[in-house]
Structures are given as C-alpha cells and as structure tokens.
Amino acid sequence: MTTVLELYQDQVKDQSEVTILGWVRSNRSSGKLGFLVMNDGTFFNNVQIVYKAEKLANFLAISSLRISSAIKVVGKFCVTPSAKQTFEIQASVIEILDDASEDYPLQKKEHSYEYLREIPHLRAKTNTFNAVFRIRSSSSFAIHEFFNKNNFIYVHTPIITGNDAEGAGESFIVTTRTDNNYNEDFFGKKASLTVSGQLHAEGFAQAFRNVYTFGPTFRAENSNTTRHAAEFWMIEPEISFIDLEENMTLIEKMIKHIIIYLFINNHYELDFLNNNVDDKLLERLKSVLNDEFAHLSYTKAIEILQKAVTKGQKFENPDIFWGMDLQTEHERYLCEIETKKPTFLFNYPKEIKAFYMKINDDNKTVAACDLLVPGIGELVGGSVRENDYDKIFSRCNELKIPTTDLQWYIDLRKYGYYKSAGFGLGFERFIMYVTGMTNIRDVIPFPRTPRNLLF
Amino acid sequence: MTTVLELYQDQVKDQSEVTILGWVRSNRSSGKLGFLVMNDGTFFNNVQIVYKAEKLANFLAISSLRISSAIKVVGKFCVTPSAKQTFEIQASVIEILDDASEDYPLQKKEHSYEYLREIPHLRAKTNTFNAVFRIRSSSSFAIHEFFNKNNFIYVHTPIITGNDAEGAGESFIVTTRTDNNYNEDFFGKKASLTVSGQLHAEGFAQAFRNVYTFGPTFRAENSNTTRHAAEFWMIEPEISFIDLEENMTLIEKMIKHIIIYLFINNHYELDFLNNNVDDKLLERLKSVLNDEFAHLSYTKAIEILQKAVTKGQKFENPDIFWGMDLQTEHERYLCEIETKKPTFLFNYPKEIKAFYMKINDDNKTVAACDLLVPGIGELVGGSVRENDYDKIFSRCNELKIPTTDLQWYIDLRKYGYYKSAGFGLGFERFIMYVTGMTNIRDVIPFPRTPRNLLF
C-alpha cells in the first residue's frame, strides 16, 4: 500500500506500480477515458487517476462512481513534467470498496462557509477546511515543540473550577442538578467552566520555573461576532524570574517558531489559502519572520492616535484620550498604518487591566503587554504579575473582587514568589491569522456560539 | 545566569563561577559552616550550596533562611567525585530575593499524600509530585510526538456537546441558568460536558485517515475510588482503513514510544519514584519494552480464568462464565499471573460493549480489544467501528439509544466510510502506570472528585 504522502515525498519511482486506498473527490469520463481525483487523507494534495475502458472491466461502474466513495486503485505511477499536476496514476484496477450515497452533501461545486457550518462533521473533506485543520494541527504541535525545546513543563490546569472571580457573570455553570441547589450538587458547591488557566499555572511556575497550559477555555458571552466563540483554546505560559522585556521576547520567539514550522511542513496548504482565501497571507507571514516586532508604550500609542485624528484619520470612536481602552480599529491602525508589523503595546493604565498585574513605579500603569497584529488586532495579552502580597490584596479590595476564593492564589506571594510573568495566546485568533479565515467558526472543528451547538 | 539543568548537563567547567536563581529546599548550619539545598525548577535534581561565615557578610541571615525563600547564589562550581552528590557550589555571595513566610506548609518533613491534596497549588514543590508532574508533561509531549511522526492530524473535538447518548446519566450539564429551562439557555438546548471525543473524531478520520484527540473528558459518576476522577484526559486516535490487528499494533507502538521517551528524558524522576514510591517500577517498564504484548481472545481468557478457579485461585467474584464483564481482579490475574506482561484481550461479547463496535461474523462478539497491564488492569479500550449503516442503526434500536442526536454520526456510513478503528487511552491511568502512584488524585494537578473542588 502506498500513501499519497509518499507519492509527494518522492518515495516512489517513475513507472512503478502502486496501490492506493482513498476517497473520490471528483470523477469525469468521456467515452473510453476517465479522470478521477482522489485523496487518501495522508496529504493535502490530491492525486489524479487516469482510467481507460480498454484496461478496466468495470469501466462503466467506475465512470458513474460518486464523490466520496472509497476505492482501491492499482496502477502505474507516471511522472508528468509537462502537465499541471506533477504526476498521475494510470489505473490497471479500480475496486469499489464502499459506494457513497447520492445525497452526499459535498457535490463538486462551490459551497458557502455558512452552508458548510451546518455539516461540521463533513466539511474537513473540502480543500479549504482540510487546509485549515491541517494548519491547526501543525500549529498545536509547533507550540508543544517550542515549549518542550525550551524546557517548559506542560500543566493540565483544571477545566471545572470553583474560582469564578475573574469570569464573573460570563462563566458557564457545571452541574448535575436541574435546580440551583449547589450545596447538594456533585462538588458540594457551585462549579464553573474555566475562563483561564493562568492562576493555576502561576502555582506550578513556582515549582518548575517555566510552565504552560494549552487547553480549552469558555466564555458564556452572548456575542454573535466573527471573533467570539463560547469554547476556544488558549496557550498560557507562566515563567518565574522574568520581567516584561523577556516576556515580550518569548512571545515573539514563539510566534516566529510556529510560522517557521508551518512554512516547512504546510507550504501546500499556505499556497492554497493564499490563492483562494487571502492573497496577502504569504506576504504577511513572511514579513513577520523577516523583521523584529515593534514596541510602543501605551502612552506613545495614544499620542500617535491623537495625531492621526488631527491629520484626518477617521475612527468610529475618534475620542482618543489617555486611560481609554483601545478598540480593534485603533489597534489595527497602530500595527497596519503606523508600524506596519506586529507591535507590542506595553505599560497600560491600571484601570483597564486585570487585578493581578504588577503596578509600575509611576503607580498609574501596569507592566502589561499586548501584541497587535495586522488584520486581527490583539493576538496576545501578557503581564508581569503583582508579587507583593499587600498590594495585590488591596488591589482586589479596590476592585471589589472577593478574596476568599482567591486566598490560595494570593498566598503564593508569601512563599518566595519573587517574580513571575506570562501571557495568553488565543489559539483560534492565531489560526485565523495564519490561514486568512475571517470567521472564528471556520477554524474550530465543531464551533460553539450562542444558540448554536451542533453535535 | 546558569540553570540547574545546565549544571547537570555538564555544560559548566569545574571550578568556574556560576550564578543561580532558585528556591531553598532545605537549610542547616553549624557554627561557621552551612549547607543549603536549592532547586530552580529547571531540573528534577537539587543543588547543594556550601556557605561559610568567613566568606558571607550575611552568614547569620542566611543561616536562618526559611524553606521556599527565593535566593540568588554566586559561587564556584566544584565537582565532587567522592561525595554523594556529584558536585556542589561553594558560595561567595547569597542574596535573599524574597523571604518565605514561616507558615510555609511544606516544612522539611514527610507529608502524607492526603495532606498534600489539600494544597494542590504547592505540592509540585515536593520531590514526589515534582517527579510525577514532570513525567505527566513528558508523556504528553511523547504522545504528540508519536502521532505527529506517524502523520496523524490532531483534532480538538468539542468539550461542550449536544450528544449525551453515550454518557446518559453520567454527564455534567453546562448551563447559564439556575433552572432547567434549556430552551432559553445559552445554546437554546441542553448541553453537556463530553464523555469522549471518539464520535467527532470518526468524522475527521474520514477526511484525514489518521487523527487523534487529546483533551479533557468528564464523568459525573459518584465513585469515590482511587481510580475515578470527574475530570480526566483521554487520548483517542481514529484511523481509517485499518482492522483490529493493526489497531493493536498501533497501541503497542504508542505505549512503547512513550516509555522510551521517559527513559531518555526522565531517568532521574523514574529512579526517584522507583526508590521511594514503587520499587517494581523500573523492572515493570523495562519488561514492557523488552517483550511483545500478549494476545488472548476473550473466549480463551474465560477458559483460563475458569481453569484458575478450578485450581484454587480465589477471586472475590469466582463465578466465571462466557458473557460476563471482567472485573479488575480478573484482568490483573490474566496479565500478572497468566501472561506476566501487557496483554490484549479481543473479540468481546457484544452485550458488554458499546453500540458502535463492529459485530464479528459469529454475530456474538465484537471486534474490540482491551489492553490489560500488570498493577492496573484495563489501560486502553479499542475497537473496529461498525461500518454498515443498517446494522449500526438497528443496534441503536436494540439498545434503545435514541438515534435523533446521533443521525450525523450514523450518516458517516453513507459516504464511503469503508473501515475505521481506534482506541481510547485514559491518560491518568497511564501516568499511574509509569509513576507507581496508586491514587488518581495524585497524578492530576488539581483533581476533581465527588464533593471535592479545590481552587
């Protein structure tokens, strides 16, 4: 048995006989000659099979073979340097292993993404989704490889949690009951789905120095946008003994590592997406690799935006002032027009950032950094954590965050905490960035959004 | 800055000066000489620091330094071939970066596992849990590496699901409401936490041939045992075009790959666990590598167990008959006494297995395989899937499984499904097997069990 992967890896000699199992992607024949495109799942590209009435006893049956049928092909592997595809198989035998029904929902025509979202169990058989989910898989592996090489410990932080301080009001409840009597519930108290593994990861960074989580997180946010899903995956590294500058260096190294991995392992997929989905994709990804990321303080960013407004830049929200939370339009202006590359913003006003971030000496800003990228806006958010027990405790009080559930987390500061920093990368946003897909529903195998839970 | 990892990797020359940041693990001094054991999280082993009053101006402060304090040590790296540890650092400067409070819960004495379960955010700082969670991280990576090398696509199957056919009665409900009005809920219908990613993975195996999921799964089972947790991770590969024999070959290759990875990357941790937790651990893991796994049909296994009872073997459940569901005591007898190695049982009675398993030609058994391992019992469960639309449909009806929610899954059989097989490895059971830990609570960073949800 030969795989399509092996054919594309030049592991097969011209004119040798091969046997391939796979599924029909398209089929056309005229008179005594037929062309069948098949894919066996081992590689992104397809293989063209040429079949002839003079060779196949079952030529007629094969001529009317339906898309998605499983077949076994025995034939000659022929290099075709002058043709569009670099090789083809001249079939001597085609055996029908399992005939597809005629109601197969992916007949050979263009389907809208909306239509394909209704059949998430099948859409990976289309070229676009095949490419996207291959890139998703490769990106996952590249992330694990990056952290493994850099001596990080992978921690499975919990999915069900008793802390819902951070996600107040936006958490899903986990229960075995049909009322709200949580004292009698499975865990004997109210349980939620995690919104972040960071707090738990911080504890483990105190034991292993470098740790990361990579797992699903949840938001019960009723936002029907192209960028929000109720279930999504996050990568959250946490590193002891580092400061904001080293945190930004790590983010940049990680992003570049994944993109290099994709160029090496998924260039057919990237080419396809560049030709069919987003013609700026390759240019954008190459520019990420060839340049250092930009660094702008939040204060400087506000000055740039104010100047832009003065010069006539139109924002939906043109009221730019120090202390404001930037919108995606502002973030995109900064990295698309001003710096024209991935850009770190750092030292944000403490009022617009989370309670655990370290307050700088100016007592106005926190040691936080967001990475903004062209086409997307915010891709990564990170910070140095407040290491001072008293300061983080009083910050919780200021923000009216109940400290009872968080006492264990705050207590970490009592036991030689010293320094810790980390960040969160939203995995789906990253996949959108490296595929050119513009709806988060199209980069998740089975997306979950408000009033939408298929299968 | 030098890491402890670098010291153990022979990257530092004898007598050269090094600077290390880390945490105090123990500290003792007498008069003018002190010994401090520190760990910086980058490696399992500790480093001994020798400090002297004649060299340190702050000798008294260092003498009373508490466990878990963060320090910076500058000193001479000295190879000590005759001593217990192979090297030590002779300190010239010890700087206190962050003093630990005296109520640090891990003072230098033996703590029970029960006590440590109350402080899951800190227990990774003990040798045992440090070793266990390093091995957990390494095993995760080895699994991803194995499937990546073998051209599998990693699929993030959904955590929140609308299918609860399989886990009926043992699923957690996911809701944003405090009543049971699921029509008005976030997803507009009842939602649960997944009990398995297999059904979703099968769809993707039809596009990619080889896929796997590796993610959290959930059981709301009220079992307070050493082997059950409400939240645990599973590895579920699914492969098109293979049969039961190839499925068993893949399982064996995967298990051996992970154990080889651990021998290469975690031998200090394995040695420690062998010396302190389970003195059969190394012997057991080596024997797994050095031998082929055994294969026994279920029918043969029943004969062996019946013969054993006749010969005087005492089981809690001694009523052995064809059709019974084997208990852990029976599984352990088969692999510990009969074959003395990891053992596949295959071709189980259809009545005791799941609806989706392929019924063999005898119409009595299904093409299922379980891997039994000494000390644990069942570690892996796998099967060939029923590929015939009518058979799986009528099997659902026989078992009174509602097919409405499963129609998409059953429909896969209509579109050239041909053949598919796969298996599930319970990740925590595997970690118990390779660490010698006997309670599942001690191999999960933050374990979730009935009435237990810490942090």
PDB file of C-alpha atoms in Angstrom, chain A residues 211-354:
ATOM      1  CA  VAL A 211       5.296  26.140  32.610  1.00  0.00           C
ATOM      2  CA  TYR A 212       2.491  26.435  30.090  1.00  0.00           C
ATOM      3  CA  THR A 213      -1.089  25.321  29.759  1.00  0.00           C
ATOM      4  CA  PHE A 214      -2.749  24.618  26.442  1.00  0.00           C
ATOM      5  CA  GLY A 215      -6.374  23.701  26.811  1.00  0.00           C
ATOM      6  CA  PRO A 216      -9.980  24.720  26.275  1.00  0.00           C
ATOM      7  CA  THR A 217     -11.446  27.798  27.941  1.00  0.00           C
ATOM      8  CA  PHE A 218     -15.006  29.068  27.972  1.00  0.00           C
ATOM      9  CA  ARG A 219     -16.917  32.332  27.879  1.00  0.00           C
ATOM     10  CA  ALA A 220     -20.714  32.486  28.229  1.00  0.00           C
ATOM     11  CA  GLU A 221     -20.667  35.830  26.469  1.00  0.00           C
ATOM     12  CA  ASN A 222     -23.689  36.477  24.301  1.00  0.00           C
ATOM     13  CA  SER A 223     -21.659  37.949  21.421  1.00  0.00           C
ATOM     14  CA  ASN A 224     -22.536  36.902  17.920  1.00  0.00           C
ATOM     15  CA  THR A 225     -19.433  38.219  16.206  1.00  0.00           C
ATOM     16  CA  THR A 226     -16.881  36.702  13.847  1.00  0.00           C
ATOM     17  CA  ARG A 227     -14.283  36.752  16.645  1.00  0.00           C
ATOM     18  CA  HIS A 228     -16.095  35.243  19.646  1.00  0.00           C
ATOM     19  CA  ALA A 229     -16.771  31.601  20.461  1.00  0.00           C
ATOM     20  CA  ALA A 230     -18.119  30.095  23.674  1.00  0.00           C
ATOM     21  CA  GLU A 231     -15.416  27.397  23.619  1.00  0.00           C
ATOM     22  CA  PHE A 232     -11.879  28.116  22.447  1.00  0.00           C
ATOM     23  CA  TRP A 233      -8.335  27.019  23.207  1.00  0.00           C
ATOM     24  CA  MET A 234      -5.704  29.093  24.939  1.00  0.00           C
ATOM     25  CA  ILE A 235      -1.958  28.818  25.370  1.00  0.00           C
ATOM     26  CA  GLU A 236      -0.873  30.327  28.675  1.00  0.00           C
ATOM     27  CA  PRO A 237       2.808  30.174  29.618  1.00  0.00           C
ATOM     28  CA  GLU A 238       3.997  31.372  33.023  1.00  0.00           C
ATOM     29  CA  ILE A 239       7.654  31.989  33.816  1.00  0.00           C
ATOM     30  CA  SER A 240       9.314  32.709  37.122  1.00  0.00           C
ATOM     31  CA  PHE A 241      12.102  35.272  37.458  1.00  0.00           C
ATOM     32  CA  ILE A 242      11.443  37.205  34.228  1.00  0.00           C
ATOM     33  CA  ASP A 243      10.365  40.766  33.525  1.00  0.00           C
ATOM     34  CA  LEU A 244       8.210  42.392  30.831  1.00  0.00           C
ATOM     35  CA  GLU A 245      11.025  42.702  28.282  1.00  0.00           C
ATOM     36  CA  GLU A 246      11.848  38.969  28.470  1.00  0.00           C
ATOM     37  CA  ASN A 247       8.140  38.151  28.303  1.00  0.00           C
ATOM     38  CA  MET A 248       7.844  40.062  25.003  1.00  0.00           C
ATOM     39  CA  THR A 249      10.961  38.344  23.662  1.00  0.00           C
ATOM     40  CA  LEU A 250       9.422  34.951  24.456  1.00  0.00           C
ATOM     41  CA  ILE A 251       6.136  35.855  22.711  1.00  0.00           C
ATOM     42  CA  GLU A 252       7.999  36.933  19.581  1.00  0.00           C
ATOM     43  CA  LYS A 253      10.138  33.781  19.547  1.00  0.00           C
ATOM     44  CA  MET A 254       7.074  31.552  19.957  1.00  0.00           C
ATOM     45  CA  ILE A 255       5.095  33.221  17.132  1.00  0.00           C
ATOM     46  CA  LYS A 256       8.074  33.016  14.793  1.00  0.00           C
ATOM     47  CA  HIS A 257       8.697  29.378  15.705  1.00  0.00           C
ATOM     48  CA  ILE A 258       5.154  28.377  14.761  1.00  0.00           C
ATOM     49  CA  ILE A 259       5.227  30.259  11.466  1.00  0.00           C
ATOM     50  CA  ILE A 260       8.581  28.715  10.503  1.00  0.00           C
ATOM     51  CA  TYR A 261       7.132  25.288  11.335  1.00  0.00           C
ATOM     52  CA  LEU A 262       4.182  25.990   9.001  1.00  0.00           C
ATOM     53  CA  PHE A 263       6.399  27.145   6.155  1.00  0.00           C
ATOM     54  CA  ILE A 264       8.391  23.919   6.433  1.00  0.00           C
ATOM     55  CA  ASN A 265       5.504  21.496   6.934  1.00  0.00           C
ATOM     56  CA  ASN A 266       2.440  23.116   5.359  1.00  0.00           C
ATOM     57  CA  HIS A 267       3.539  25.113   2.351  1.00  0.00           C
ATOM     58  CA  TYR A 268       0.977  23.457   0.054  1.00  0.00           C
ATOM     59  CA  GLU A 269      -1.795  24.444   2.454  1.00  0.00           C
ATOM     60  CA  LEU A 270      -0.464  28.002   2.779  1.00  0.00           C
ATOM     61  CA  ASP A 271      -0.190  28.332  -1.006  1.00  0.00           C
ATOM     62  CA  PHE A 272      -3.740  27.090  -1.422  1.00  0.00           C
ATOM     63  CA  LEU A 273      -5.088  29.543   1.150  1.00  0.00           C
ATOM     64  CA  ASN A 274      -3.109  32.381  -0.376  1.00  0.00           C
ATOM     65  CA  ASN A 275      -4.595  31.597  -3.805  1.00  0.00           C
ATOM     66  CA  ASN A 276      -8.150  31.003  -2.631  1.00  0.00           C
ATOM     67  CA  VAL A 277      -8.832  32.745   0.668  1.00  0.00           C
ATOM     68  CA  ASP A 278      -6.472  35.634   1.387  1.00  0.00           C
ATOM     69  CA  ASP A 279      -3.969  36.783  -1.234  1.00  0.00           C
ATOM     70  CA  LYS A 280      -1.954  38.740   1.343  1.00  0.00           C
ATOM     71  CA  LEU A 281      -1.380  35.693   3.540  1.00  0.00           C
ATOM     72  CA  LEU A 282       2.091  34.627   2.443  1.00  0.00           C
ATOM     73  CA  GLU A 283       3.355  38.183   2.250  1.00  0.00           C
ATOM     74  CA  ARG A 284       2.094  38.840   5.788  1.00  0.00           C
ATOM     75  CA  LEU A 285       3.603  35.684   7.270  1.00  0.00           C
ATOM     76  CA  LYS A 286       6.951  36.237   5.555  1.00  0.00           C
ATOM     77  CA  SER A 287       7.102  39.794   6.834  1.00  0.00           C
ATOM     78  CA  VAL A 288       6.569  38.515  10.389  1.00  0.00           C
ATOM     79  CA  LEU A 289       9.652  36.336  10.059  1.00  0.00           C
ATOM     80  CA  ASN A 290      11.869  38.913   8.425  1.00  0.00           C
ATOM     81  CA  ASP A 291      11.545  41.700  10.927  1.00  0.00           C
ATOM     82  CA  GLU A 292      11.706  42.457  14.640  1.00  0.00           C
ATOM     83  CA  PHE A 293       8.349  43.235  16.249  1.00  0.00           C
ATOM     84  CA  ALA A 294       7.756  46.910  17.099  1.00  0.00           C
ATOM     85  CA  HIS A 295       7.443  48.190  20.700  1.00  0.00           C
ATOM     86  CA  LEU A 296       5.281  51.162  21.675  1.00  0.00           C
ATOM     87  CA  SER A 297       4.277  52.267  25.132  1.00  0.00           C
ATOM     88  CA  TYR A 298       0.548  52.790  25.589  1.00  0.00           C
ATOM     89  CA  THR A 299       1.261  56.470  26.232  1.00  0.00           C
ATOM     90  CA  LYS A 300       3.133  56.789  22.947  1.00  0.00           C
ATOM     91  CA  ALA A 301       0.335  54.906  21.151  1.00  0.00           C
ATOM     92  CA  ILE A 302      -2.231  57.415  22.417  1.00  0.00           C
ATOM     93  CA  GLU A 303      -0.102  60.288  21.098  1.00  0.00           C
ATOM     94  CA  ILE A 304       0.121  58.599  17.694  1.00  0.00           C
ATOM     95  CA  LEU A 305      -3.649  58.069  17.552  1.00  0.00           C
ATOM     96  CA  GLN A 306      -4.349  61.663  18.595  1.00  0.00           C
ATOM     97  CA  LYS A 307      -2.004  62.930  15.910  1.00  0.00           C
ATOM     98  CA  ALA A 308      -3.705  60.658  13.356  1.00  0.00           C
ATOM     99  CA  VAL A 309      -7.124  62.099  14.219  1.00  0.00           C
ATOM    100  CA  THR A 310      -5.732  65.630  13.849  1.00  0.00           C
ATOM    101  CA  LYS A 311      -4.424  64.676  10.430  1.00  0.00           C
ATOM    102  CA  GLY A 312      -7.867  63.465   9.357  1.00  0.00           C
ATOM    103  CA  GLN A 313      -7.865  59.733  10.210  1.00  0.00           C
ATOM    104  CA  LYS A 314     -11.496  58.647  10.632  1.00  0.00           C
ATOM    105  CA  PHE A 315     -12.226  56.282  13.542  1.00  0.00           C
ATOM    106  CA  GLU A 316     -15.689  55.151  14.552  1.00  0.00           C
ATOM    107  CA  ASN A 317     -14.556  56.161  18.001  1.00  0.00           C
ATOM    108  CA  PRO A 318     -12.454  59.308  17.425  1.00  0.00           C
ATOM    109  CA  ASP A 319     -12.341  60.358  21.103  1.00  0.00           C
ATOM    110  CA  ILE A 320      -8.754  59.395  21.927  1.00  0.00           C
ATOM    111  CA  PHE A 321      -7.546  60.046  25.490  1.00  0.00           C
ATOM    112  CA  TRP A 322      -5.040  58.579  27.917  1.00  0.00           C
ATOM    113  CA  GLY A 323      -6.849  55.963  30.006  1.00  0.00           C
ATOM    114  CA  MET A 324      -9.177  54.723  27.265  1.00  0.00           C
ATOM    115  CA  ASP A 325      -9.445  51.066  26.313  1.00  0.00           C
ATOM    116  CA  LEU A 326      -8.324  50.801  22.686  1.00  0.00           C
ATOM    117  CA  GLN A 327     -10.761  49.356  20.164  1.00  0.00           C
ATOM    118  CA  THR A 328      -9.805  46.975  17.382  1.00  0.00           C
ATOM    119  CA  GLU A 329      -9.854  49.872  14.866  1.00  0.00           C
ATOM    120  CA  HIS A 330      -7.216  51.705  16.933  1.00  0.00           C
ATOM    121  CA  GLU A 331      -5.121  48.595  17.396  1.00  0.00           C
ATOM    122  CA  ARG A 332      -5.232  47.880  13.689  1.00  0.00           C
ATOM    123  CA  TYR A 333      -4.303  51.477  12.827  1.00  0.00           C
ATOM    124  CA  LEU A 334      -1.233  51.200  15.026  1.00  0.00           C
ATOM    125  CA  CYS A 335       0.091  47.962  13.511  1.00  0.00           C
ATOM    126  CA  GLU A 336      -1.224  48.372   9.953  1.00  0.00           C
ATOM    127  CA  ILE A 337      -0.625  52.062   9.238  1.00  0.00           C
ATOM    128  CA  GLU A 338       1.878  53.263  11.841  1.00  0.00           C
ATOM    129  CA  THR A 339       4.380  50.409  12.280  1.00  0.00           C
ATOM    130  CA  LYS A 340       3.204  48.049   9.515  1.00  0.00           C
ATOM    131  CA  LYS A 341       4.135  44.948  11.529  1.00  0.00           C
ATOM    132  CA  PRO A 342       3.365  43.023  14.713  1.00  0.00           C
ATOM    133  CA  THR A 343       3.565  45.543  17.520  1.00  0.00           C
ATOM    134  CA  PHE A 344       3.789  45.277  21.286  1.00  0.00           C
ATOM    135  CA  LEU A 345       1.935  47.880  23.294  1.00  0.00           C
ATOM    136  CA  PHE A 346       3.076  47.988  26.918  1.00  0.00           C
ATOM    137  CA  ASN A 347       2.569  49.800  30.227  1.00  0.00           C
ATOM    138  CA  TYR A 348      -1.197  50.178  30.110  1.00  0.00           C
ATOM    139  CA  PRO A 349      -3.267  52.264  32.550  1.00  0.00           C
ATOM    140  CA  LYS A 350      -4.001  50.053  35.556  1.00  0.00           C
ATOM    141  CA  GLU A 351      -7.726  50.883  35.408  1.00  0.00           C
ATOM    142  CA  ILE A 352      -8.250  48.967  32.169  1.00  0.00           C
ATOM    143  CA  LYS A 353      -6.254  45.866  33.120  1.00  0.00           C
ATOM    144  CA  ALA A 354      -6.642  42.889  35.464  1.00  0.00           C
TER     145      ALA A 354
END
